[in-house]
Amino acid sequence: MSMERAEIQSLKMPMQMVPERKSKEAWVKTGYIGLLTLFLLIFLIPVVLIIINSFKDEAEFYARGVLSLPLKPSLDIFREVWQLVEFDVKLYNSLLISTAVALLGLLISVLNAFAIGIGKIKWGKFILAFFVFAMVIPHEALAYPLYYMMKMIGLYDTKLAVILILSVLQSAYGTYLLSSVFRTFPASIIEAAKIDGCNKWQILMIVVALNKPALSLLLVFYFIWTFNEFFLPLIFLVSNANQTIPLAVTLFQGQYTGYATMQSACSLLGILPCIVFFFLFQRTLTQGLVAGGLKG
Amino acid sequence: MKTRLDRGYYWFLIPGFLLFIIFVVLPFIANIYLSFTRWSGVGVPQFIGLKNYLRAIDDFNFWLSLKNNVVIILVLTTIPTVISLFLAVFLFQYVAVKVGKTTANIFKAGFYLPQIIPVAIIGVIWKWIFQPNWGALNVILEKIKLGNLAQNWLGDPNYALGAVLLVMVWFQIGYPLVIFISALQRIDPQIYESARVDGAKGLRMFFSITLPLISPEFYVVVLTTIIYSLKIFGPIFALTRGGPGNATTVASYFSYKNFFEFSNVGYGATMSTIISLIILLITVVYIKLQNFESTEGE
């Protein structure tokens, strides 16, 4: 927030210093930017309110309301919520599951795409259609049989169950995307590698090494998607020790309905990791990569 | 050139293909089978033919869930798409040019922010804002002397779906925005130059150049949004649990409740099978249309 304001301020400054030279166009520009800034501020009000109310105690909230700034900002509420939610456990679970799914999902995607995009195997298009099916299928159409299966093999209420299912489901997108990326991989490089006596694993390594940007993009997407996943973790991770952050935050609100600032502090704790990821991966995330759907 | 060596590529597909069979294909087939049975989740499913489907035809809540999904589709494919198209053009063709790329990127990131928050937590935040007594929305309405508009937003069947839709629109905007901006970056500026030379102006250029050129992205946004709207679950769970009554229930929540609350597995499977078939149909039609367009273009 403050960064945005500072940026806009610095843009206005030079114009304000020479008001007599301000042309009509400059006025229009300032007006437009002002309107846009106002719109963005209104748009972000929910996030701002969550932030300011997380630093108040309950008494102050009920006395002064949701819109006032905290009188004596304190971290006490966070400490309390952190302990109630066992936030460190939830953070660990979320990071572990997301990282595992990102890596395993990527591995599956690369192997699939290597066969389809580089190997150009027969029926490749047909097989891809199956992966598209896995991409669009609603999870509730798989949930009960998977739930039953995991209960039978003793993986119900384990992080491993969620990791396996989500890796496979998400690898469908990567298979689709990487197949079209690999298809355009120069055949001459592969021919040269073959002449040098490389086997298929070595060729795979070359393809991986030369497609690092696409692969890291997939890693980021898998990680974030898994972190945000709700439906399957809700079904599979019932015990407190296995739950992820979105699950814990949602269940916390249901339990502490009357505690306004605890709820907001809990949401803020839940958002913070995402904001960290956002700054780490901003470039990748806002590139607007379309679901590989642009190339048929 | 086709030697034995090339057949070796099939081996690389085997792990992915097996996992895909185990975790997607078999559960999906099992789910279809369950839709023809009565089963509480314990013991052996009892085959009852089409009874679940016949029951669904007369079930008010079944149709209400589908109707709510359709309303969500209609709202999410239009409002955020139009707002973000306008924002994208304004950010890319005005702010980035007249003020600077950094400023445009900051605005883009700001509008994109809700997209990175887990959608269930989005639900939690807005439920907090909609709280009837101390929630920010009613407090703000009070402050601007519109207190008589204050409502129990999520508790009143007349407003609950509208409140959910507001949240979804807020969440959604960033997604088409980044896609449209990247689409605009793709367009060759020379096209605009020559149009300008020919005397074309702002709106005209938007409708006869920008819009046709970004239509591929437009289709993708619409398709993915339709599918997303049909799958929607997290925000409903966090905001209303389908309530009050069944006012905001959706297909996925309908299935969830039948699976895990009513122990009515067969009936839940019926709904999820129907939704899957709708989604598959839409996807197939979309792919056909896309192939048709691309072959026509050549």
Coordinates of C-alpha atoms in Angstrom, one line a residue:
Chain A
M1 CA 0.0 0.0 0.0
S2 CA 2.5 2.6 1.1
M3 CA 4.6 1.8 -1.9
E4 CA 1.8 2.5 -4.3
R5 CA 1.1 5.8 -2.5
A6 CA 4.7 6.8 -2.6
E7 CA 4.9 6.0 -6.3
I8 CA 1.8 8.1 -7.1
Q9 CA 3.0 10.9 -4.9
S10 CA 6.4 11.1 -6.7
L11 CA 4.6 11.2 -10.0
K12 CA 2.5 14.1 -8.9
M13 CA 5.3 16.1 -7.3
P14 CA 7.0 17.5 -10.4
M15 CA 3.7 18.6 -11.8
Q16 CA 2.8 20.4 -8.7
M17 CA 6.1 22.2 -8.5
V18 CA 5.4 23.9 -11.8
P19 CA 1.7 24.7 -11.7
E20 CA 1.7 27.5 -14.2
R21 CA 2.9 25.2 -16.9
K22 CA 0.4 22.6 -16.3
S23 CA -1.4 22.0 -19.6
K24 CA -4.9 20.7 -20.0
E25 CA -3.6 17.3 -20.8
A26 CA -1.7 17.1 -17.6
W27 CA -4.8 18.0 -15.6
V28 CA -6.7 15.2 -17.4
K29 CA -3.9 12.8 -16.6
T30 CA -3.9 13.7 -13.0
G31 CA -7.6 13.3 -12.9
Y32 CA -7.5 9.9 -14.5
I33 CA -4.7 8.7 -12.2
G34 CA -6.5 10.1 -9.2
L35 CA -9.7 8.3 -10.1
L36 CA -7.9 5.0 -10.7
T37 CA -6.1 5.4 -7.4
L38 CA -9.4 6.0 -5.6
F39 CA -10.8 2.9 -7.3
L40 CA -7.9 0.8 -6.3
L41 CA -8.1 2.0 -2.7
I42 CA -11.8 1.2 -2.5
F43 CA -11.0 -2.2 -4.1
L44 CA -8.4 -2.9 -1.4
I45 CA -10.5 -1.8 1.6
P46 CA -11.2 -5.4 2.7
V47 CA -7.4 -6.1 3.0
V48 CA -6.7 -2.8 4.7
L49 CA -9.4 -3.4 7.2
I50 CA -8.1 -6.8 8.0
I51 CA -4.7 -5.3 8.6
I52 CA -5.7 -2.5 10.9
N53 CA -8.1 -4.6 13.0
S54 CA -5.5 -7.3 13.6
F55 CA -3.6 -5.0 15.9
K56 CA -6.5 -4.1 18.2
D57 CA -7.8 -6.1 21.2
E58 CA -11.4 -7.2 21.3
A59 CA -12.4 -4.5 23.8
E60 CA -11.1 -1.7 21.7
F61 CA -12.8 -3.1 18.6
Y62 CA -16.2 -3.1 20.2
A63 CA -15.7 0.3 21.8
R64 CA -14.3 2.1 18.7
G65 CA -15.6 0.1 15.8
V66 CA -14.1 -1.6 12.7
L67 CA -13.0 1.6 11.0
S68 CA -10.7 3.2 13.6
L69 CA -7.0 2.9 13.6
P70 CA -5.5 0.9 16.5
L71 CA -4.8 3.1 19.6
K72 CA -1.9 1.0 20.8
P73 CA -1.0 -1.4 18.1
S74 CA 0.0 -4.7 19.6
L75 CA 0.9 -8.1 18.5
D76 CA -0.8 -9.8 21.4
I77 CA -3.8 -11.0 19.3
F78 CA -1.4 -12.6 16.8
R79 CA 0.4 -14.5 19.6
E80 CA -2.9 -15.7 20.9
V81 CA -4.2 -16.8 17.5
W82 CA -0.9 -18.3 16.6
Q83 CA -1.2 -20.6 19.6
L84 CA -4.9 -21.4 19.3
V85 CA -4.5 -22.3 15.6
E86 CA -1.0 -23.9 16.1
F87 CA -0.1 -21.8 13.2
D88 CA 3.5 -23.2 12.9
V89 CA 2.1 -26.7 12.4
K90 CA -0.3 -25.4 9.7
L91 CA 2.3 -23.4 8.0
Y92 CA 4.7 -26.4 8.0
N93 CA 1.9 -28.7 6.6
S94 CA 1.0 -26.2 3.9
L95 CA 4.6 -25.6 2.8
L96 CA 5.4 -29.3 2.9
I97 CA 2.3 -30.3 0.8
S98 CA 2.8 -27.5 -1.7
T99 CA 6.5 -28.1 -2.2
A100 CA 6.0 -31.9 -2.6
V101 CA 3.1 -31.4 -5.1
A102 CA 5.1 -28.9 -7.0
L103 CA 8.1 -31.2 -7.4
L104 CA 6.2 -34.4 -7.9
G105 CA 3.7 -32.8 -10.3
L106 CA 6.6 -31.3 -12.3
L107 CA 8.3 -34.7 -12.5
I108 CA 5.2 -36.4 -13.8
S109 CA 4.6 -33.5 -16.3
V110 CA 8.1 -33.6 -17.6
L111 CA 8.1 -37.3 -18.2
N112 CA 4.7 -37.2 -19.9
A113 CA 5.5 -34.2 -22.0
F114 CA 8.9 -35.7 -23.0
A115 CA 7.1 -38.8 -24.5
I116 CA 4.4 -36.7 -26.2
G117 CA 6.3 -33.5 -27.2
I118 CA 9.8 -34.9 -27.9
G119 CA 9.1 -38.5 -28.6
K120 CA 6.1 -37.5 -30.7
I121 CA 4.6 -40.9 -29.9
K122 CA 1.6 -42.3 -31.8
W123 CA -1.8 -41.2 -30.4
G124 CA -0.1 -38.3 -28.7
K125 CA -3.0 -35.9 -29.4
F126 CA -5.4 -38.5 -28.2
I127 CA -3.5 -39.0 -24.9
L128 CA -3.3 -35.3 -24.5
A129 CA -7.1 -35.1 -24.7
F130 CA -7.2 -37.5 -21.7
F131 CA -5.0 -35.1 -19.7
V132 CA -7.3 -32.2 -20.6
F133 CA -10.1 -34.3 -19.1
A134 CA -8.1 -34.4 -15.9
M135 CA -7.6 -30.7 -16.0
V136 CA -11.3 -29.8 -16.2
I137 CA -12.9 -32.6 -14.2
P138 CA -14.6 -31.3 -11.0
H139 CA -12.9 -32.7 -7.9
E140 CA -16.2 -33.7 -6.4
A141 CA -16.6 -36.3 -9.2
L142 CA -13.5 -38.1 -7.9
A143 CA -13.7 -37.2 -4.2
Y144 CA -15.8 -40.1 -2.8
P145 CA -14.1 -43.0 -4.6
L146 CA -10.7 -41.5 -3.7
Y147 CA -11.9 -41.0 -0.1
Y148 CA -12.9 -44.7 0.0
M149 CA -9.7 -45.8 -1.6
M150 CA -7.5 -43.9 0.8
K151 CA -9.5 -45.3 3.8
M152 CA -8.9 -48.8 2.5
I153 CA -5.2 -48.4 2.0
G154 CA -4.8 -46.5 5.3
L155 CA -3.8 -43.2 3.8
Y156 CA -6.9 -41.3 4.9
D157 CA -6.0 -38.3 7.0
T158 CA -2.4 -38.3 5.8
K159 CA -0.6 -35.5 4.0
L160 CA 0.7 -38.2 1.6
A161 CA -2.9 -38.8 0.3
V162 CA -3.4 -35.1 -0.6
I163 CA 0.1 -34.9 -2.1
L164 CA -0.4 -37.9 -4.4
I165 CA -3.9 -36.9 -5.6
L166 CA -3.0 -33.2 -6.2
S167 CA 0.3 -34.1 -7.9
V168 CA -1.5 -36.2 -10.4
L169 CA -4.4 -33.8 -11.0
Q170 CA -2.1 -30.8 -11.4
S171 CA 0.4 -32.6 -13.6
A172 CA -2.3 -32.7 -16.3
Y173 CA -1.9 -29.0 -16.8
G174 CA 1.9 -29.2 -17.0
T175 CA 1.7 -32.2 -19.4
Y176 CA -0.5 -30.1 -21.7
L177 CA 1.6 -27.0 -21.5
L178 CA 5.0 -28.7 -21.7
S179 CA 3.9 -30.9 -24.6
S180 CA 3.3 -27.9 -26.7
V181 CA 6.6 -26.2 -25.5
F182 CA 8.6 -29.4 -26.1
R183 CA 7.1 -29.9 -29.6
T184 CA 8.8 -26.7 -30.7
F185 CA 12.2 -27.9 -29.3
P186 CA 14.7 -27.9 -32.2
A187 CA 15.1 -31.4 -33.6
S188 CA 18.7 -30.6 -34.6
I189 CA 19.8 -30.5 -31.0
I190 CA 18.2 -34.0 -30.3
E191 CA 19.8 -35.3 -33.5
A192 CA 23.2 -34.0 -32.5
A193 CA 22.8 -35.5 -29.0
K194 CA 21.9 -38.9 -30.6
I195 CA 25.0 -38.7 -32.8
D196 CA 27.1 -38.0 -29.7
G197 CA 25.7 -41.2 -28.3
C198 CA 23.3 -39.8 -25.7
N199 CA 20.6 -42.1 -24.5
K200 CA 17.1 -41.0 -23.8
W201 CA 17.7 -40.0 -20.2
Q202 CA 20.6 -37.8 -21.3
I203 CA 18.4 -36.3 -24.0
L204 CA 15.8 -35.6 -21.3
M205 CA 18.4 -33.8 -19.2
I206 CA 19.3 -31.6 -22.2
V207 CA 15.6 -30.8 -22.8
V208 CA 15.1 -30.0 -19.1
A209 CA 18.2 -27.8 -19.0
L210 CA 17.1 -25.8 -22.0
N211 CA 13.5 -25.3 -20.8
K212 CA 14.2 -24.1 -17.3
P213 CA 12.0 -20.9 -17.6
A214 CA 8.9 -23.0 -18.5
L215 CA 9.7 -25.5 -15.8
S216 CA 10.2 -22.9 -13.0
L217 CA 6.9 -21.3 -14.1
L218 CA 5.1 -24.6 -13.6
L219 CA 6.8 -25.0 -10.2
V220 CA 5.5 -21.7 -9.1
F221 CA 1.9 -22.3 -10.3
Y222 CA 1.8 -25.8 -8.8
F223 CA 3.0 -24.4 -5.5
I224 CA 0.5 -21.6 -5.3
W225 CA -2.4 -23.7 -6.5
T226 CA -1.7 -26.3 -3.9
F227 CA -1.3 -23.8 -1.2
N228 CA -4.7 -22.4 -2.0
E229 CA -6.4 -25.7 -2.5
F230 CA -9.4 -26.2 -0.3
F231 CA -11.9 -29.0 -1.3
L232 CA -9.6 -32.0 -1.2
P233 CA -7.7 -31.0 2.0
L234 CA -11.1 -30.4 3.6
I235 CA -12.1 -34.0 2.9
F236 CA -8.8 -35.8 3.5
L237 CA -7.1 -33.8 6.3
V238 CA -9.5 -34.1 9.2
S239 CA -7.1 -34.2 12.2
N240 CA -5.7 -30.9 13.6
A241 CA -2.1 -32.0 13.1
N242 CA -2.5 -32.4 9.3
Q243 CA -4.5 -29.4 8.4
T244 CA -3.4 -26.7 6.0
I245 CA -3.6 -22.9 6.4
P246 CA -6.8 -22.2 4.4
L247 CA -8.5 -25.0 6.2
A248 CA -7.4 -23.8 9.6
V249 CA -8.4 -20.2 8.9
T250 CA -11.9 -21.2 7.7
L251 CA -12.5 -23.6 10.6
F252 CA -11.2 -21.0 13.1
Q253 CA -13.8 -18.5 12.0
G254 CA -16.6 -21.0 12.5
Q255 CA -15.3 -21.7 16.0
Y256 CA -14.7 -18.1 17.2
T257 CA -17.7 -16.4 15.7
G258 CA -17.9 -13.6 18.3
Y259 CA -14.2 -12.7 18.2
A260 CA -13.8 -10.0 15.6
T261 CA -10.1 -9.1 15.9
M262 CA -9.1 -12.7 16.4
Q263 CA -10.8 -13.6 13.2
S264 CA -9.1 -10.8 11.3
A265 CA -5.7 -11.6 12.8
C266 CA -6.2 -15.2 11.8
S267 CA -7.1 -14.2 8.2
L268 CA -4.0 -11.9 8.1
L269 CA -1.8 -14.7 9.3
G270 CA -3.3 -16.8 6.5
I271 CA -2.7 -14.2 3.9
L272 CA 0.9 -13.3 4.9
P273 CA 2.6 -16.3 3.3
C274 CA 0.7 -15.6 0.1
I275 CA 1.9 -12.0 0.1
V276 CA 5.5 -13.2 0.5
F277 CA 5.0 -15.6 -2.4
F278 CA 3.5 -12.8 -4.4
F279 CA 6.5 -10.6 -4.0
L280 CA 8.8 -13.5 -4.7
F281 CA 7.0 -14.6 -7.8
Q282 CA 5.2 -11.5 -8.9
R283 CA 6.7 -11.5 -12.4
T284 CA 5.6 -15.1 -13.1
L285 CA 2.2 -14.8 -11.5
T286 CA 1.1 -11.6 -13.3
Q287 CA 2.4 -12.7 -16.7
G288 CA -1.1 -13.9 -17.4
L289 CA 0.0 -17.2 -18.9
V290 CA -3.1 -18.6 -20.4
A291 CA -3.9 -22.3 -19.8
G292 CA -1.8 -23.4 -22.8
G293 CA -5.1 -23.1 -24.5
L294 CA -3.9 -20.6 -27.1
K295 CA -2.2 -23.3 -29.1
G296 CA -4.6 -26.0 -30.0
Chain B
M1 CA 14.4 -42.8 -39.6
K2 CA 11.7 -44.6 -37.5
T3 CA 13.9 -47.0 -35.6
R4 CA 13.4 -49.2 -32.6
L5 CA 15.0 -46.5 -30.6
D6 CA 12.1 -44.2 -30.9
R7 CA 9.6 -46.7 -29.4
G8 CA 11.5 -46.2 -26.1
Y9 CA 9.7 -42.9 -25.5
Y10 CA 6.6 -44.8 -24.4
W11 CA 8.4 -45.8 -21.2
F12 CA 8.4 -42.2 -20.1
L13 CA 4.6 -42.1 -20.3
I14 CA 4.0 -45.1 -18.2
P15 CA 4.3 -43.7 -14.6
G16 CA 2.2 -40.7 -15.5
F17 CA -0.4 -42.8 -17.3
L18 CA -0.7 -45.3 -14.5
L19 CA -1.1 -42.6 -11.9
F20 CA -3.6 -41.0 -14.1
I21 CA -5.6 -44.2 -14.3
I22 CA -5.5 -44.8 -10.6
F23 CA -6.3 -41.3 -9.4
V24 CA -8.6 -39.9 -12.1
V25 CA -10.0 -42.5 -14.5
L26 CA -10.9 -45.3 -12.0
P27 CA -12.4 -42.9 -9.4
F28 CA -14.4 -41.2 -12.2
I29 CA -15.8 -44.5 -13.4
A30 CA -16.6 -45.6 -9.9
N31 CA -18.4 -42.3 -9.3
I32 CA -20.5 -42.8 -12.3
Y33 CA -21.3 -46.3 -11.1
L34 CA -22.2 -45.0 -7.7
S35 CA -24.7 -42.6 -9.3
F36 CA -26.8 -45.7 -10.2
T37 CA -26.8 -47.0 -6.6
R38 CA -28.1 -46.3 -3.1
W39 CA -25.2 -46.3 -0.7
S40 CA -24.5 -44.9 2.7
G41 CA -20.8 -45.4 2.4
V42 CA -20.8 -48.5 4.5
G43 CA -21.4 -52.0 3.2
V44 CA -22.2 -52.8 -0.5
P45 CA -23.8 -50.2 -2.8
Q46 CA -27.3 -51.3 -3.9
F47 CA -27.9 -50.9 -7.6
I48 CA -31.1 -48.9 -8.2
G49 CA -30.8 -48.0 -11.9
L50 CA -31.9 -44.5 -12.8
K51 CA -33.7 -43.8 -9.6
N52 CA -31.3 -41.1 -8.4
Y53 CA -31.6 -39.3 -11.7
L54 CA -35.4 -39.5 -11.6
R55 CA -35.3 -38.2 -8.1
A56 CA -33.1 -35.3 -9.1
I57 CA -35.7 -34.2 -11.7
D58 CA -38.3 -33.5 -9.0
D59 CA -35.8 -32.2 -6.4
F60 CA -36.1 -28.5 -5.9
N61 CA -32.7 -28.2 -4.2
F62 CA -31.0 -30.0 -7.1
W63 CA -32.3 -27.5 -9.6
L64 CA -31.7 -24.6 -7.2
S65 CA -28.0 -25.7 -7.0
L66 CA -27.7 -25.8 -10.8
K67 CA -29.5 -22.5 -11.1
N68 CA -27.1 -20.8 -8.7
N69 CA -24.2 -22.2 -10.7
V70 CA -25.7 -20.7 -13.8
V71 CA -26.2 -17.3 -12.1
I72 CA -22.5 -17.4 -11.0
I73 CA -21.5 -18.2 -14.6
L74 CA -23.5 -15.4 -16.0
V75 CA -22.1 -12.9 -13.5
L76 CA -18.5 -14.0 -13.5
T77 CA -18.1 -14.3 -17.3
T78 CA -19.5 -10.7 -17.8
I79 CA -18.9 -8.2 -15.0
P80 CA -15.2 -9.0 -14.2
T81 CA -14.4 -9.5 -17.9
V82 CA -15.8 -6.1 -18.9
I83 CA -14.3 -4.2 -15.9
S84 CA -10.9 -5.8 -16.5
L85 CA -10.9 -5.3 -20.2
F86 CA -11.5 -1.6 -19.6
L87 CA -8.8 -1.6 -16.9
A88 CA -6.4 -3.5 -19.1
V89 CA -6.7 -1.1 -22.0
F90 CA -6.6 1.9 -19.8
L91 CA -3.5 0.6 -17.9
F92 CA -1.6 -0.6 -21.0
Q93 CA -2.6 2.1 -23.6
Y94 CA -2.9 5.1 -21.3
V95 CA -1.1 4.8 -17.9
A96 CA 1.9 2.9 -19.2
V97 CA 2.3 5.4 -22.1
K98 CA 1.5 8.7 -20.4
V99 CA 2.8 8.0 -16.9
G100 CA 5.1 5.0 -17.0
K101 CA 5.3 1.3 -17.0
T102 CA 6.1 1.0 -13.2
T103 CA 2.9 2.9 -12.3
A104 CA 0.9 0.6 -14.6
N105 CA 2.5 -2.4 -13.1
I106 CA 1.7 -1.3 -9.5
F107 CA -1.9 -0.8 -10.4
K108 CA -2.0 -4.2 -12.1
A109 CA -0.5 -5.9 -9.0
G110 CA -3.0 -4.1 -6.8
F111 CA -6.0 -5.4 -8.7
Y112 CA -4.3 -8.8 -8.9
L113 CA -3.8 -9.1 -5.2
P114 CA -7.1 -10.9 -4.3
Q115 CA -6.1 -13.7 -6.8
I116 CA -3.2 -14.8 -4.7
I117 CA -5.2 -15.2 -1.5
P118 CA -6.6 -18.7 -1.0
V119 CA -10.2 -18.4 -2.1
A120 CA -11.5 -19.9 1.2
I121 CA -9.7 -17.1 3.1
I122 CA -11.3 -14.6 0.8
G123 CA -14.6 -16.0 2.0
V124 CA -13.5 -15.7 5.6
I125 CA -12.5 -12.0 5.1
W126 CA -15.8 -11.1 3.5
K127 CA -17.9 -13.0 6.0
W128 CA -16.2 -10.8 8.6
I129 CA -17.0 -7.7 6.5
F130 CA -20.7 -8.8 6.1
Q131 CA -21.1 -9.5 9.8
P132 CA -24.5 -7.7 10.5
N133 CA -23.6 -6.1 13.9
W134 CA -20.0 -5.0 13.7
G135 CA -19.1 -5.9 10.1
A136 CA -17.4 -3.1 8.1
L137 CA -20.1 -3.0 5.3
N138 CA -22.9 -2.1 7.6
V139 CA -20.7 0.3 9.7
I140 CA -19.7 2.1 6.5
L141 CA -23.3 2.4 5.3
E142 CA -24.1 3.8 8.8
K143 CA -21.3 6.3 8.5
I144 CA -22.4 7.6 5.1
K145 CA -26.0 8.0 6.3
L146 CA -27.2 5.0 4.4
G147 CA -27.8 3.0 7.5
N148 CA -31.3 2.0 6.3
L149 CA -29.6 0.0 3.6
A150 CA -27.8 -2.2 6.2
Q151 CA -28.7 -5.8 6.0
N152 CA -27.9 -9.2 7.4
W153 CA -26.1 -9.8 4.1
L154 CA -25.3 -13.5 4.3
G155 CA -28.2 -14.4 6.7
D156 CA -31.0 -13.1 4.4
P157 CA -32.0 -15.4 1.6
N158 CA -32.8 -12.3 -0.6
Y159 CA -29.3 -10.9 -0.3
A160 CA -27.0 -13.9 0.3
L161 CA -26.4 -14.9 -3.3
G162 CA -25.8 -11.3 -4.3
A163 CA -23.3 -11.0 -1.5
V164 CA -21.5 -14.1 -2.6
L165 CA -21.4 -12.8 -6.2
L166 CA -19.9 -9.5 -5.0
V167 CA -17.1 -11.4 -3.4
M168 CA -16.5 -13.5 -6.4
V169 CA -16.4 -10.6 -8.8
W170 CA -13.9 -8.9 -6.4
F171 CA -11.8 -12.0 -6.4
Q172 CA -12.1 -12.6 -10.1
I173 CA -11.1 -9.2 -11.7
G174 CA -7.3 -9.8 -11.5
Y175 CA -7.4 -12.9 -13.6
P176 CA -8.8 -11.6 -16.8
L177 CA -6.8 -8.4 -16.2
V178 CA -3.4 -10.0 -16.4
I179 CA -4.4 -12.1 -19.4
F180 CA -5.8 -9.1 -21.3
I181 CA -2.7 -7.1 -20.5
S182 CA -0.4 -9.8 -21.8
A183 CA -2.7 -10.1 -24.9
L184 CA -2.3 -6.3 -25.5
Q185 CA 1.5 -6.6 -25.3
R186 CA 1.3 -9.1 -28.1
I187 CA -0.3 -6.7 -30.5
D188 CA 2.1 -5.1 -33.0
P189 CA 2.0 -1.3 -32.3
Q190 CA 2.4 -0.7 -36.0
I191 CA -1.2 -1.8 -36.5
Y192 CA -2.3 1.1 -34.4
E193 CA 0.1 3.4 -36.2
S194 CA -1.3 2.7 -39.6
A195 CA -4.9 2.9 -38.3
R196 CA -4.1 6.3 -36.8
V197 CA -2.7 7.4 -40.2
D198 CA -6.0 6.3 -41.7
G199 CA -7.8 8.5 -39.2
A200 CA -9.2 5.9 -36.8
K201 CA -9.9 7.2 -33.2
G202 CA -10.0 5.7 -29.7
L203 CA -13.3 3.8 -29.6
R204 CA -13.2 2.8 -33.2
M205 CA -9.7 1.4 -32.8
F206 CA -10.8 -0.5 -29.7
F207 CA -13.7 -2.2 -31.4
S208 CA -12.1 -2.9 -34.8
I209 CA -8.5 -3.6 -33.8
T210 CA -8.0 -4.4 -30.1
L211 CA -11.1 -6.5 -29.5
P212 CA -10.7 -8.8 -32.6
L213 CA -6.9 -9.2 -31.9
I214 CA -7.4 -10.3 -28.3
S215 CA -10.3 -12.6 -29.0
P216 CA -8.3 -15.8 -28.4
E217 CA -7.6 -14.7 -24.9
F218 CA -11.2 -13.6 -24.6
Y219 CA -12.4 -17.1 -25.4
V220 CA -9.9 -18.7 -22.9
V221 CA -11.1 -16.4 -20.2
V222 CA -14.7 -17.2 -20.8
L223 CA -14.1 -20.9 -21.0
T224 CA -11.9 -21.1 -17.9
T225 CA -14.4 -18.9 -16.0
I226 CA -17.3 -21.1 -16.9
I227 CA -15.5 -24.2 -15.7
Y228 CA -14.4 -22.4 -12.6
S229 CA -17.9 -21.3 -11.9
L230 CA -19.2 -24.8 -12.2
K231 CA -16.6 -26.1 -9.8
I232 CA -16.9 -23.4 -7.2
F233 CA -16.8 -24.6 -3.6
G234 CA -14.4 -22.9 -1.2
P235 CA -16.1 -19.5 -1.1
I236 CA -19.5 -21.0 -0.6
F237 CA -18.2 -23.2 2.2
A238 CA -16.5 -20.3 4.0
L239 CA -19.2 -17.7 3.4
T240 CA -22.6 -19.4 3.8
R241 CA -22.3 -23.2 3.8
G242 CA -24.9 -23.0 1.1
G243 CA -27.3 -21.2 3.4
P244 CA -29.5 -19.6 4.6
G245 CA -31.7 -22.5 3.9
N246 CA -30.3 -23.6 0.6
A247 CA -30.2 -20.1 -0.9
T248 CA -26.6 -20.2 -2.0
T249 CA -26.0 -23.9 -2.5
V250 CA -24.1 -24.9 -5.6
A251 CA -23.5 -28.3 -7.3
S252 CA -20.3 -29.1 -5.6
Y253 CA -21.7 -28.2 -2.2
F254 CA -24.8 -30.3 -3.0
S255 CA -22.5 -33.3 -3.7
Y256 CA -20.4 -32.6 -0.6
K257 CA -23.4 -32.6 1.7
N258 CA -24.8 -35.8 0.2
F259 CA -21.5 -37.5 0.5
F260 CA -20.4 -36.5 3.9
E261 CA -23.4 -35.2 5.8
F262 CA -26.4 -37.1 4.6
S263 CA -24.5 -40.3 3.8
N264 CA -26.4 -40.3 0.6
V265 CA -23.4 -41.2 -1.6
G266 CA -25.3 -42.3 -4.7
Y267 CA -27.2 -39.1 -4.9
G268 CA -24.1 -36.9 -4.4
A269 CA -22.5 -38.9 -7.2
T270 CA -25.4 -38.2 -9.4
M271 CA -25.0 -34.5 -9.2
S272 CA -21.2 -34.7 -9.7
T273 CA -21.6 -36.9 -12.7
I274 CA -24.0 -34.5 -14.3
I275 CA -21.7 -31.5 -13.6
S276 CA -18.8 -33.5 -15.1
L277 CA -20.7 -34.2 -18.2
I278 CA -21.7 -30.6 -18.6
I279 CA -18.1 -29.5 -18.1
L280 CA -16.8 -32.1 -20.6
L281 CA -19.4 -31.0 -23.1
I282 CA -18.5 -27.4 -22.8
T283 CA -14.8 -28.2 -23.2
V284 CA -15.3 -30.4 -26.3
V285 CA -17.5 -27.7 -27.9
Y286 CA -14.9 -25.1 -27.1
I287 CA -12.0 -27.2 -28.6
K288 CA -14.1 -27.9 -31.7
L289 CA -14.8 -24.2 -32.1
Q290 CA -11.2 -23.3 -31.5
N291 CA -10.0 -25.8 -34.1
F292 CA -12.6 -24.6 -36.5
E293 CA -11.4 -21.0 -36.1
S294 CA -7.7 -21.8 -36.5
T295 CA -8.3 -23.9 -39.6
E296 CA -10.5 -21.2 -41.1
G297 CA -7.7 -18.6 -40.4
E298 CA -5.1 -20.6 -42.4

